[in-house]
CSV table of C-alpha atoms in Angstrom, one decimal:
chain,number,residue,atom,x,y,z
Q,1,MET,CA,22.4,32.7,17.8
Q,2,PRO,CA,23.1,34.2,14.0
Q,3,GLU,CA,23.2,31.2,11.7
Q,4,HIS,CA,24.3,31.1,8.3
Q,5,VAL,CA,21.1,30.0,6.3
Q,6,LEU,CA,21.3,28.3,2.8
Q,7,ILE,CA,17.8,28.4,0.9
Q,8,THR,CA,17.7,26.2,-2.4
Q,9,GLY,CA,15.4,27.7,-5.0
Q,10,GLY,CA,15.2,30.6,-2.5
Q,11,ALA,CA,14.6,33.1,-5.3
Q,12,GLY,CA,11.0,32.0,-6.1
Q,13,PHE,CA,7.9,32.9,-4.3
Q,14,ILE,CA,8.2,31.2,-1.1
Q,15,GLY,CA,12.0,31.5,-0.8
Q,16,THR,CA,12.4,35.5,-1.4
Q,17,ARG,CA,10.0,35.9,1.7
Q,18,LEU,CA,11.7,33.2,3.5
Q,19,ALA,CA,15.3,34.7,2.6
Q,20,ARG,CA,14.0,38.3,4.3
Q,21,ARG,CA,12.2,36.4,7.5
Q,22,PHE,CA,15.6,35.1,8.1
Q,23,ALA,CA,17.6,38.2,7.3
Q,24,ASP,CA,15.2,40.5,9.6
Q,25,ALA,CA,16.0,37.8,12.3
Q,26,GLY,CA,19.8,38.5,12.2
Q,27,HIS,CA,20.7,35.6,10.3
Q,28,SER,CA,22.9,35.9,6.9
Q,29,VAL,CA,21.3,34.2,3.8
Q,30,THR,CA,22.5,32.6,0.7
Q,31,VAL,CA,20.3,31.5,-2.2
Q,32,LEU,CA,21.1,28.9,-4.8
Q,33,ASP,CA,18.6,29.1,-7.9
Q,34,SER,CA,18.8,28.3,-11.5
Q,35,LEU,CA,16.6,31.0,-12.4
Q,36,ILE,CA,14.6,29.1,-14.8
Q,37,PRO,CA,12.5,31.3,-17.7
Q,38,GLN,CA,9.3,29.7,-16.7
Q,39,VAL,CA,9.5,31.6,-13.2
Q,40,HIS,CA,11.6,34.5,-13.7
Q,41,GLY,CA,11.4,35.3,-17.5
Q,42,ASP,CA,14.3,35.4,-20.0
Q,43,ASP,CA,16.6,38.3,-18.6
Q,44,PRO,CA,16.0,37.6,-14.8
Q,45,ARG,CA,18.1,40.3,-13.8
Q,46,THR,CA,15.5,42.9,-15.4
Q,47,THR,CA,12.3,40.8,-15.7
Q,48,SER,CA,12.5,39.0,-12.2
Q,49,PRO,CA,10.8,41.1,-8.9
Q,50,LEU,CA,11.4,37.9,-7.0
Q,51,LEU,CA,15.1,38.1,-7.6
Q,52,ARG,CA,15.3,42.1,-7.5
Q,53,SER,CA,13.6,41.4,-3.7
Q,54,LEU,CA,16.5,39.7,-2.8
Q,55,ASP,CA,18.9,43.0,-3.3
Q,56,GLY,CA,20.6,43.8,0.1
Q,57,VAL,CA,18.8,40.6,1.6
Q,58,ALA,CA,21.0,37.5,0.6
Q,59,THR,CA,23.6,36.6,-1.8
Q,60,VAL,CA,22.5,35.2,-4.7
Q,61,ILE,CA,24.4,32.2,-6.8
Q,62,GLU,CA,23.0,31.3,-10.0
Q,63,GLY,CA,23.5,27.4,-10.1
Q,64,THR,CA,21.5,24.4,-9.7
Q,65,VAL,CA,21.1,21.5,-7.3
Q,66,THR,CA,22.0,19.0,-9.9
Q,67,SER,CA,25.4,20.2,-10.0
Q,68,VAL,CA,28.0,19.1,-7.2
Q,69,ASP,CA,30.2,22.2,-7.5
Q,70,ASP,CA,27.0,24.4,-7.5
Q,71,LEU,CA,26.1,22.7,-4.2
Q,72,ARG,CA,29.5,22.7,-2.7
Q,73,THR,CA,29.9,26.6,-3.2
Q,74,ALA,CA,26.3,27.3,-1.8
Q,75,LEU,CA,26.8,24.9,1.1
Q,76,ASP,CA,30.1,26.9,2.3
Q,77,GLY,CA,29.6,28.1,5.9
Q,78,ALA,CA,26.0,27.2,5.9
Q,79,GLY,CA,24.4,26.1,9.4
Q,80,ILE,CA,21.0,25.8,8.2
Q,81,VAL,CA,19.7,24.6,5.4
Q,82,VAL,CA,15.9,24.7,3.8
Q,83,HIS,CA,15.9,22.9,0.5
Q,84,LEU,CA,13.0,24.2,-1.6
Q,85,ALA,CA,14.4,23.7,-5.2
Q,86,ALA,CA,11.9,21.7,-7.2
Q,87,GLU,CA,10.4,21.4,-10.4
Q,88,THR,CA,6.6,21.9,-9.6
Q,89,GLY,CA,3.4,21.3,-11.2
Q,90,THR,CA,1.4,18.2,-11.3
Q,91,GLY,CA,-0.1,18.3,-14.8
Q,92,GLN,CA,3.4,19.0,-16.3
Q,93,SER,CA,5.2,16.3,-14.4
Q,94,MET,CA,3.1,13.5,-16.4
Q,95,TYR,CA,5.4,14.4,-19.5
Q,96,GLU,CA,8.4,16.0,-18.1
Q,97,ILE,CA,9.0,13.2,-16.1
Q,98,ASP,CA,13.1,12.8,-16.5
Q,99,ARG,CA,13.2,16.7,-15.8
Q,100,TYR,CA,11.1,16.3,-12.6
Q,101,VAL,CA,13.1,13.3,-11.5
Q,102,GLU,CA,16.3,14.9,-12.3
Q,103,ALA,CA,15.7,18.1,-10.3
Q,104,ASN,CA,14.0,16.7,-7.4
Q,105,VAL,CA,15.1,13.2,-6.9
Q,106,GLY,CA,18.5,13.8,-8.1
Q,107,GLY,CA,19.5,17.1,-6.9
Q,108,THR,CA,18.2,16.1,-3.3
Q,109,ALA,CA,20.4,12.8,-3.7
Q,110,LYS,CA,23.4,15.7,-4.7
Q,111,LEU,CA,22.8,17.2,-1.5
Q,112,LEU,CA,22.7,14.4,0.8
Q,113,ASP,CA,26.1,12.9,-0.9
Q,114,LEU,CA,27.8,15.8,-0.2
Q,115,LEU,CA,26.6,16.1,3.4
Q,116,THR,CA,27.6,12.8,4.2
Q,117,ASN,CA,30.8,12.9,2.4
Q,118,GLU,CA,32.6,16.0,2.7
Q,119,ASP,CA,33.0,18.3,5.9
Q,120,HIS,CA,30.3,20.7,6.5
Q,121,SER,CA,28.7,22.6,9.2
Q,122,VAL,CA,25.1,21.9,8.3
Q,123,LYS,CA,23.1,21.2,11.6
Q,124,ARG,CA,19.4,21.4,10.5
Q,125,LEU,CA,18.1,20.3,6.9
Q,126,VAL,CA,14.3,21.5,6.1
Q,127,ILE,CA,12.9,19.9,3.1
Q,128,ALA,CA,9.4,21.5,1.3
Q,129,SER,CA,7.5,18.4,0.7
Q,130,SER,CA,3.8,18.7,-0.7
Q,131,ARG,CA,0.6,16.8,0.3
Q,132,SER,CA,0.5,15.5,-3.2
Q,133,ILE,CA,2.5,12.6,-2.0
Q,134,TYR,CA,-1.1,11.7,0.1
Q,135,GLY,CA,-2.7,11.2,-3.1
Q,136,GLU,CA,-6.6,11.6,-2.3
Q,137,GLY,CA,-5.7,11.5,1.1
Q,138,ALA,CA,-8.0,10.2,4.3
Q,139,TYR,CA,-11.8,9.3,4.0
Q,140,ARG,CA,-14.2,8.1,6.6
Q,141,THR,CA,-16.3,5.1,5.8
Q,142,GLU,CA,-20.3,5.0,7.1
Q,143,ASP,CA,-19.3,3.0,10.0
Q,144,GLY,CA,-16.7,5.2,11.3
Q,145,ARG,CA,-13.3,3.8,9.7
Q,146,VAL,CA,-10.4,5.8,8.1
Q,147,VAL,CA,-9.5,4.4,4.6
Q,148,TYR,CA,-7.6,5.6,2.1
Q,149,PRO,CA,-8.9,5.5,-1.3
Q,150,PRO,CA,-7.1,4.3,-4.6
Q,151,HIS,CA,-6.7,7.3,-7.5
Q,152,ARG,CA,-9.9,7.9,-8.9
Q,153,ALA,CA,-10.8,5.9,-12.2
Q,154,ASP,CA,-10.7,7.5,-15.8
Q,155,ALA,CA,-13.6,5.1,-16.7
Q,156,ASP,CA,-15.4,6.8,-13.7
Q,157,MET,CA,-14.5,10.4,-14.7
Q,158,SER,CA,-15.4,10.1,-18.3
Q,159,HIS,CA,-19.1,9.3,-17.2
Q,160,GLY,CA,-18.9,12.6,-15.0
Q,161,ASP,CA,-18.7,10.5,-12.0
Q,162,PHE,CA,-15.7,12.5,-10.0
Q,163,ASP,CA,-16.3,11.3,-6.4
Q,164,VAL,CA,-13.8,9.0,-4.9
Q,165,HIS,CA,-14.9,5.3,-4.2
Q,166,MET,CA,-13.7,2.4,-2.7
Q,167,ARG,CA,-14.2,-1.2,-3.6
Q,168,GLY,CA,-16.3,-3.2,-1.3
Q,169,GLU,CA,-17.4,0.4,0.6
Q,170,GLY,CA,-20.5,2.7,0.4
Q,171,PRO,CA,-19.9,6.4,0.3
Q,172,VAL,CA,-16.9,7.7,2.0
Q,173,ALA,CA,-16.5,11.4,3.1
Q,174,MET,CA,-13.4,13.4,3.4
Q,175,ILE,CA,-11.5,14.2,6.5
Q,176,ALA,CA,-8.8,16.2,7.7
Q,177,THR,CA,-5.5,14.1,6.4
Q,178,ASP,CA,-2.9,13.8,8.9
Q,179,GLU,CA,0.9,13.1,8.8
Q,180,SER,CA,0.3,9.3,9.7
Q,181,ALA,CA,-1.6,8.7,6.7
Q,182,LYS,CA,-1.1,6.6,3.7
Q,183,LEU,CA,1.7,7.6,1.2
Q,184,HIS,CA,0.5,7.1,-2.4
Q,185,PRO,CA,1.0,10.2,-4.8
Q,186,SER,CA,-1.2,9.6,-8.2
Q,187,SER,CA,1.3,11.9,-10.0
Q,188,VAL,CA,5.4,12.2,-10.9
Q,189,TYR,CA,5.6,15.2,-8.9
Q,190,GLY,CA,4.1,13.8,-5.9
Q,191,ILE,CA,6.2,10.6,-6.3
Q,192,THR,CA,9.5,12.7,-6.3
Q,193,LYS,CA,8.2,15.0,-3.5
Q,194,GLN,CA,7.9,11.8,-1.3
Q,195,MET,CA,11.2,10.5,-2.6
Q,196,GLN,CA,12.7,13.8,-1.7
Q,197,GLU,CA,11.3,13.9,1.8
Q,198,SER,CA,12.2,10.1,2.5
Q,199,LEU,CA,15.8,10.8,1.4
Q,200,ILE,CA,16.3,13.5,3.7
Q,201,MET,CA,14.4,12.1,7.0
Q,202,THR,CA,16.2,8.9,6.4
Q,203,VAL,CA,19.9,10.0,5.7
Q,204,GLY,CA,19.9,13.1,7.9
Q,205,PRO,CA,19.7,11.4,11.2
Q,206,THR,CA,22.6,9.1,10.2
Q,207,ILE,CA,25.0,12.1,9.4
Q,208,GLY,CA,24.1,13.9,12.6
Q,209,VAL,CA,22.0,16.6,10.6
Q,210,GLU,CA,18.6,17.3,12.3
Q,211,SER,CA,15.9,17.0,9.4
Q,212,VAL,CA,12.5,18.5,9.0
Q,213,ALA,CA,10.0,17.6,6.7
Q,214,LEU,CA,7.3,20.4,5.8
Q,215,ARG,CA,4.2,19.0,3.5
Q,216,TYR,CA,2.9,22.2,2.1
Q,217,GLN,CA,-0.5,22.1,0.9
Q,218,ASN,CA,-1.8,24.9,-1.7
Q,219,VAL,CA,0.5,28.1,-1.0
Q,220,TYR,CA,-0.9,31.3,-2.8
Q,221,GLY,CA,-0.6,35.1,-2.0
Q,222,PRO,CA,1.5,38.0,-3.5
Q,223,GLY,CA,4.4,37.0,-5.4
Q,224,GLN,CA,3.0,34.3,-6.9
Q,225,SER,CA,4.2,33.9,-10.5
Q,226,LEU,CA,1.1,35.0,-13.0
Q,227,LYS,CA,3.2,33.6,-15.9
Q,228,ASN,CA,3.9,30.0,-15.1
Q,229,PRO,CA,0.8,28.1,-15.9
Q,230,TYR,CA,1.5,25.3,-13.5
Q,231,THR,CA,1.4,27.3,-10.3
Q,232,GLY,CA,-2.2,26.9,-9.2
Q,233,ILE,CA,-5.9,28.2,-10.2
Q,234,LEU,CA,-5.6,31.7,-8.4
Q,235,SER,CA,-2.8,32.9,-10.7
Q,236,ILE,CA,-4.5,31.0,-14.0
Q,237,PHE,CA,-8.0,32.4,-13.1
Q,238,SER,CA,-6.8,35.9,-12.3
Q,239,THR,CA,-5.4,36.5,-15.4
Q,240,LEU,CA,-8.4,35.4,-17.4
Q,241,ILE,CA,-10.3,37.5,-15.3
Q,242,ARG,CA,-8.0,40.8,-16.0
Q,243,GLN,CA,-8.1,39.7,-20.0
Q,244,GLY,CA,-11.9,39.3,-19.6
Q,245,LYS,CA,-11.5,35.6,-21.1
Q,246,GLU,CA,-14.0,33.0,-20.2
Q,247,ILE,CA,-13.1,30.8,-16.9
Q,248,ASN,CA,-13.5,26.8,-17.7
Q,249,ILE,CA,-13.7,25.3,-14.4
Q,250,PHE,CA,-12.8,21.2,-14.6
Q,251,GLU,CA,-14.7,18.4,-13.2
Q,252,ASP,CA,-18.0,19.9,-11.5
Q,253,GLY,CA,-16.4,22.8,-9.5
Q,254,LEU,CA,-16.8,20.9,-6.1
Q,255,GLU,CA,-13.5,19.7,-6.0
Q,256,SER,CA,-11.4,21.0,-3.4
Q,257,ARG,CA,-8.1,22.3,-2.0
Q,258,ASP,CA,-6.5,23.6,1.4
Q,259,PHE,CA,-5.1,26.9,0.5
Q,260,VAL,CA,-2.4,28.4,3.0
Q,261,TYR,CA,-1.3,32.0,2.4
Q,262,ILE,CA,2.2,32.8,2.0
Q,263,ASP,CA,3.1,34.4,5.3
Q,264,ASP,CA,1.7,31.4,7.3
Q,265,VAL,CA,3.8,29.1,5.1
Q,266,VAL,CA,7.1,31.4,5.6
Q,267,GLU,CA,6.5,31.7,9.5
Q,268,SER,CA,6.2,28.2,9.5
Q,269,THR,CA,9.0,27.3,7.4
Q,270,PHE,CA,11.1,30.0,9.9
Q,271,ARG,CA,10.1,27.9,12.9
Q,272,ALA,CA,10.9,24.4,11.5
Q,273,ALA,CA,14.5,25.8,10.6
Q,274,THR,CA,15.3,27.4,14.1
Q,275,MET,CA,13.2,25.6,17.0
Q,276,PRO,CA,14.7,23.1,18.7
Q,277,SER,CA,11.3,21.1,18.9
Q,278,ALA,CA,10.7,20.4,15.5
Q,279,ALA,CA,13.9,18.3,14.8
Q,280,GLY,CA,12.9,14.8,13.3
Q,281,HIS,CA,9.3,16.0,12.8
Q,282,THR,CA,7.4,15.7,9.4
Q,283,ILE,CA,4.6,18.3,9.6
Q,284,ASN,CA,1.5,19.4,7.4
Q,285,VAL,CA,1.6,23.3,6.7
Q,286,GLY,CA,-1.9,24.1,5.7
Q,287,SER,CA,-5.0,26.1,6.8
Q,288,GLY,CA,-7.1,23.2,7.9
Q,289,VAL,CA,-9.8,24.2,5.5
Q,290,ALA,CA,-11.1,22.6,2.3
Q,291,THR,CA,-11.9,25.5,-0.4
Q,292,THR,CA,-13.7,24.4,-3.6
Q,293,VAL,CA,-13.1,25.4,-7.0
Q,294,ASN,CA,-16.5,27.1,-7.5
Q,295,GLU,CA,-15.7,29.1,-3.9
Q,296,VAL,CA,-12.4,30.4,-5.3
Q,297,VAL,CA,-13.9,31.9,-8.5
Q,298,GLU,CA,-16.8,33.5,-6.2
Q,299,SER,CA,-13.8,34.8,-4.1
Q,300,LEU,CA,-11.8,36.2,-7.0
Q,301,PHE,CA,-14.9,37.7,-8.5
Q,302,ALA,CA,-15.7,39.5,-5.3
Q,303,ALA,CA,-12.4,40.9,-4.7
Q,304,PHE,CA,-11.8,42.0,-8.5
Q,305,GLY,CA,-15.3,43.4,-8.2
Q,306,ALA,CA,-15.6,42.3,-11.7
Q,307,SER,CA,-16.7,38.8,-13.0
Q,308,VAL,CA,-16.4,36.8,-16.8
Q,309,PRO,CA,-18.3,34.0,-18.1
Q,310,THR,CA,-17.4,30.7,-16.5
Q,311,THR,CA,-18.4,27.2,-17.9
Q,312,VAL,CA,-18.5,24.0,-15.5
Q,313,THR,CA,-16.9,21.8,-18.6
Q,314,GLY,CA,-16.4,18.4,-17.0
Q,315,ASN,CA,-13.0,18.4,-18.2
Q,316,TYR,CA,-10.5,16.5,-15.8
Q,317,ARG,CA,-6.8,15.9,-15.6
Q,318,LEU,CA,-5.4,12.3,-14.9
Q,319,GLY,CA,-3.3,12.5,-11.6
Q,320,ASP,CA,-5.6,15.2,-9.9
Q,321,ILE,CA,-7.1,14.4,-6.9
Q,322,ARG,CA,-10.7,15.3,-5.7
Q,323,HIS,CA,-10.2,17.0,-2.0
Q,324,ASN,CA,-7.7,18.0,0.1
Q,325,VAL,CA,-7.7,19.2,3.4
Q,326,ALA,CA,-4.7,19.2,6.3
Q,327,ASP,CA,-5.0,18.2,9.7
Q,328,THR,CA,-2.7,20.9,11.0
Q,329,SER,CA,-2.6,19.7,14.8
Q,330,LEU,CA,1.0,18.9,14.8
Q,331,LEU,CA,1.6,22.6,13.3
Q,332,ARG,CA,-0.1,23.9,16.3
Q,333,ASP,CA,1.5,21.4,18.9
Q,334,VAL,CA,5.4,21.6,17.5
Q,335,LEU,CA,5.8,24.6,15.9
Q,336,GLU,CA,3.3,26.6,18.0
Q,337,TYR,CA,1.9,28.3,15.3
Q,338,GLU,CA,-1.8,28.8,14.0
Q,339,PRO,CA,-2.4,30.1,10.3
Q,340,GLN,CA,-3.2,33.7,10.8
Q,341,THR,CA,-4.8,34.6,7.1
Q,342,ASP,CA,-8.2,33.1,6.1
Q,343,PHE,CA,-8.8,32.6,2.5
Q,344,ARG,CA,-11.0,35.7,1.8
Q,345,THR,CA,-8.4,37.9,3.5
Q,346,GLY,CA,-5.8,36.4,1.7
Q,347,VAL,CA,-7.5,36.4,-1.8
Q,348,ALA,CA,-8.2,40.3,-1.3
Q,349,ARG,CA,-4.5,40.7,-0.5
Q,350,PHE,CA,-3.4,38.6,-3.4
Q,351,VAL,CA,-5.5,40.3,-5.7
Q,352,GLU,CA,-4.7,44.1,-4.6
Q,353,TRP,CA,-1.3,43.0,-5.5
Q,354,VAL,CA,-2.3,41.5,-8.8
Q,355,GLN,CA,-3.7,44.6,-10.1
Q,356,THR,CA,-0.5,46.4,-9.7
Q,357,GLU,CA,1.4,44.1,-12.0
Q,358,PRO,CA,0.9,44.0,-16.0
Q,359,VAL,CA,-1.3,41.9,-17.9
Q,360,GLU,CA,1.0,39.0,-19.3
Q,361,GLU,CA,0.0,36.0,-21.3
Q,362,SER,CA,0.3,33.1,-18.4
Q,363,GLY,CA,0.8,30.0,-21.4
Q,364,TYR,CA,-2.3,28.7,-19.7
Q,365,GLU,CA,-4.0,27.5,-22.9
Q,366,ARG,CA,-0.8,26.3,-24.2
Q,367,SER,CA,-0.6,23.8,-21.3
Q,368,LEU,CA,-3.5,22.5,-21.5
Q,369,LYS,CA,-3.0,21.9,-25.2
Q,370,GLU,CA,0.1,19.9,-24.4
Q,371,MET,CA,-1.6,18.1,-21.7
Q,372,ALA,CA,-4.6,16.9,-24.1
Q,373,GLU,CA,-2.1,16.0,-26.8
Q,374,ARG,CA,-0.9,13.5,-24.6
Q,375,SER,CA,-4.2,12.3,-23.2
Q,376,LEU,CA,-3.9,13.8,-19.8
Q,377,LEU,CA,-6.6,16.0,-20.2
Q,378,LYS,CA,-10.0,14.3,-21.2
């Protein structure tokens, strides 16, 4: 049956597409978003294509999840809540700690406090969690045991050793990380996402609200911010290619991530919000394929039909992980969904869209300077 859906942070990259998916399925949608300049520009009504894409799709409330009044207004009549609102960016979180904790943890706490203590119509609550809560994730030892290594040591990386090590073990090999893995985030951002998830999955059942946690991997695709230097390497590298600037590849370029295309994330989230079988589950949303940074650069060059100089610098950021790939068994079993878009196809679609957008400064160099000044970039 048609529901009224609230999407917090719904004017962003994922939220705008998700709003349309709900609307196309016959649901009414309200979006609550603070429209921060880092994502939407200084005058969102004219500078944000994402915001304009919600015209005729959703009712937009400009407000913040850190305001009880804004939340109360947005929750009116909602039967489903998808909680996307969060400050994002691993690197930035390490020096804007209060802002990340206030928005991510404080906003979630206020949302749950309202649902606990005031009348509402919410039946299902979906939290956009993150693979960052796994830290380095799962590895296998030479004798076949699954282990969860600690964060990499600055002392090792400063000597060019970027691999994952575990005391008392020989070489360990990355394997797909499933939802039962140890949670040990390596950044403030990861800690806040773990707290968001824990709060919702703990409180929800006690107040009769079905709760679902989705651990997003590295989401990409058309509509991704090209101005926000904290949104990922695909946007950053694309801007550098279009500007003819050199790409500096951190570490040795063999670090890997699980890139999942936006359409697959939207469909997974829609199913998590609407399928009865999803209630109470924590589910990885990824492609299940690890792609190295070197492979990202090669794919972008192929899609653009152009290249720029690249340098493998050996630089590294404290808080970054080495590898990342999701076990997507629950995605298939619970949500009955298999990601549809492989990385090269997704990159081609992404680049096709990028080439229709104006070339703008991304703030990437500034973000690197800010991290270096705080000794977080080595």
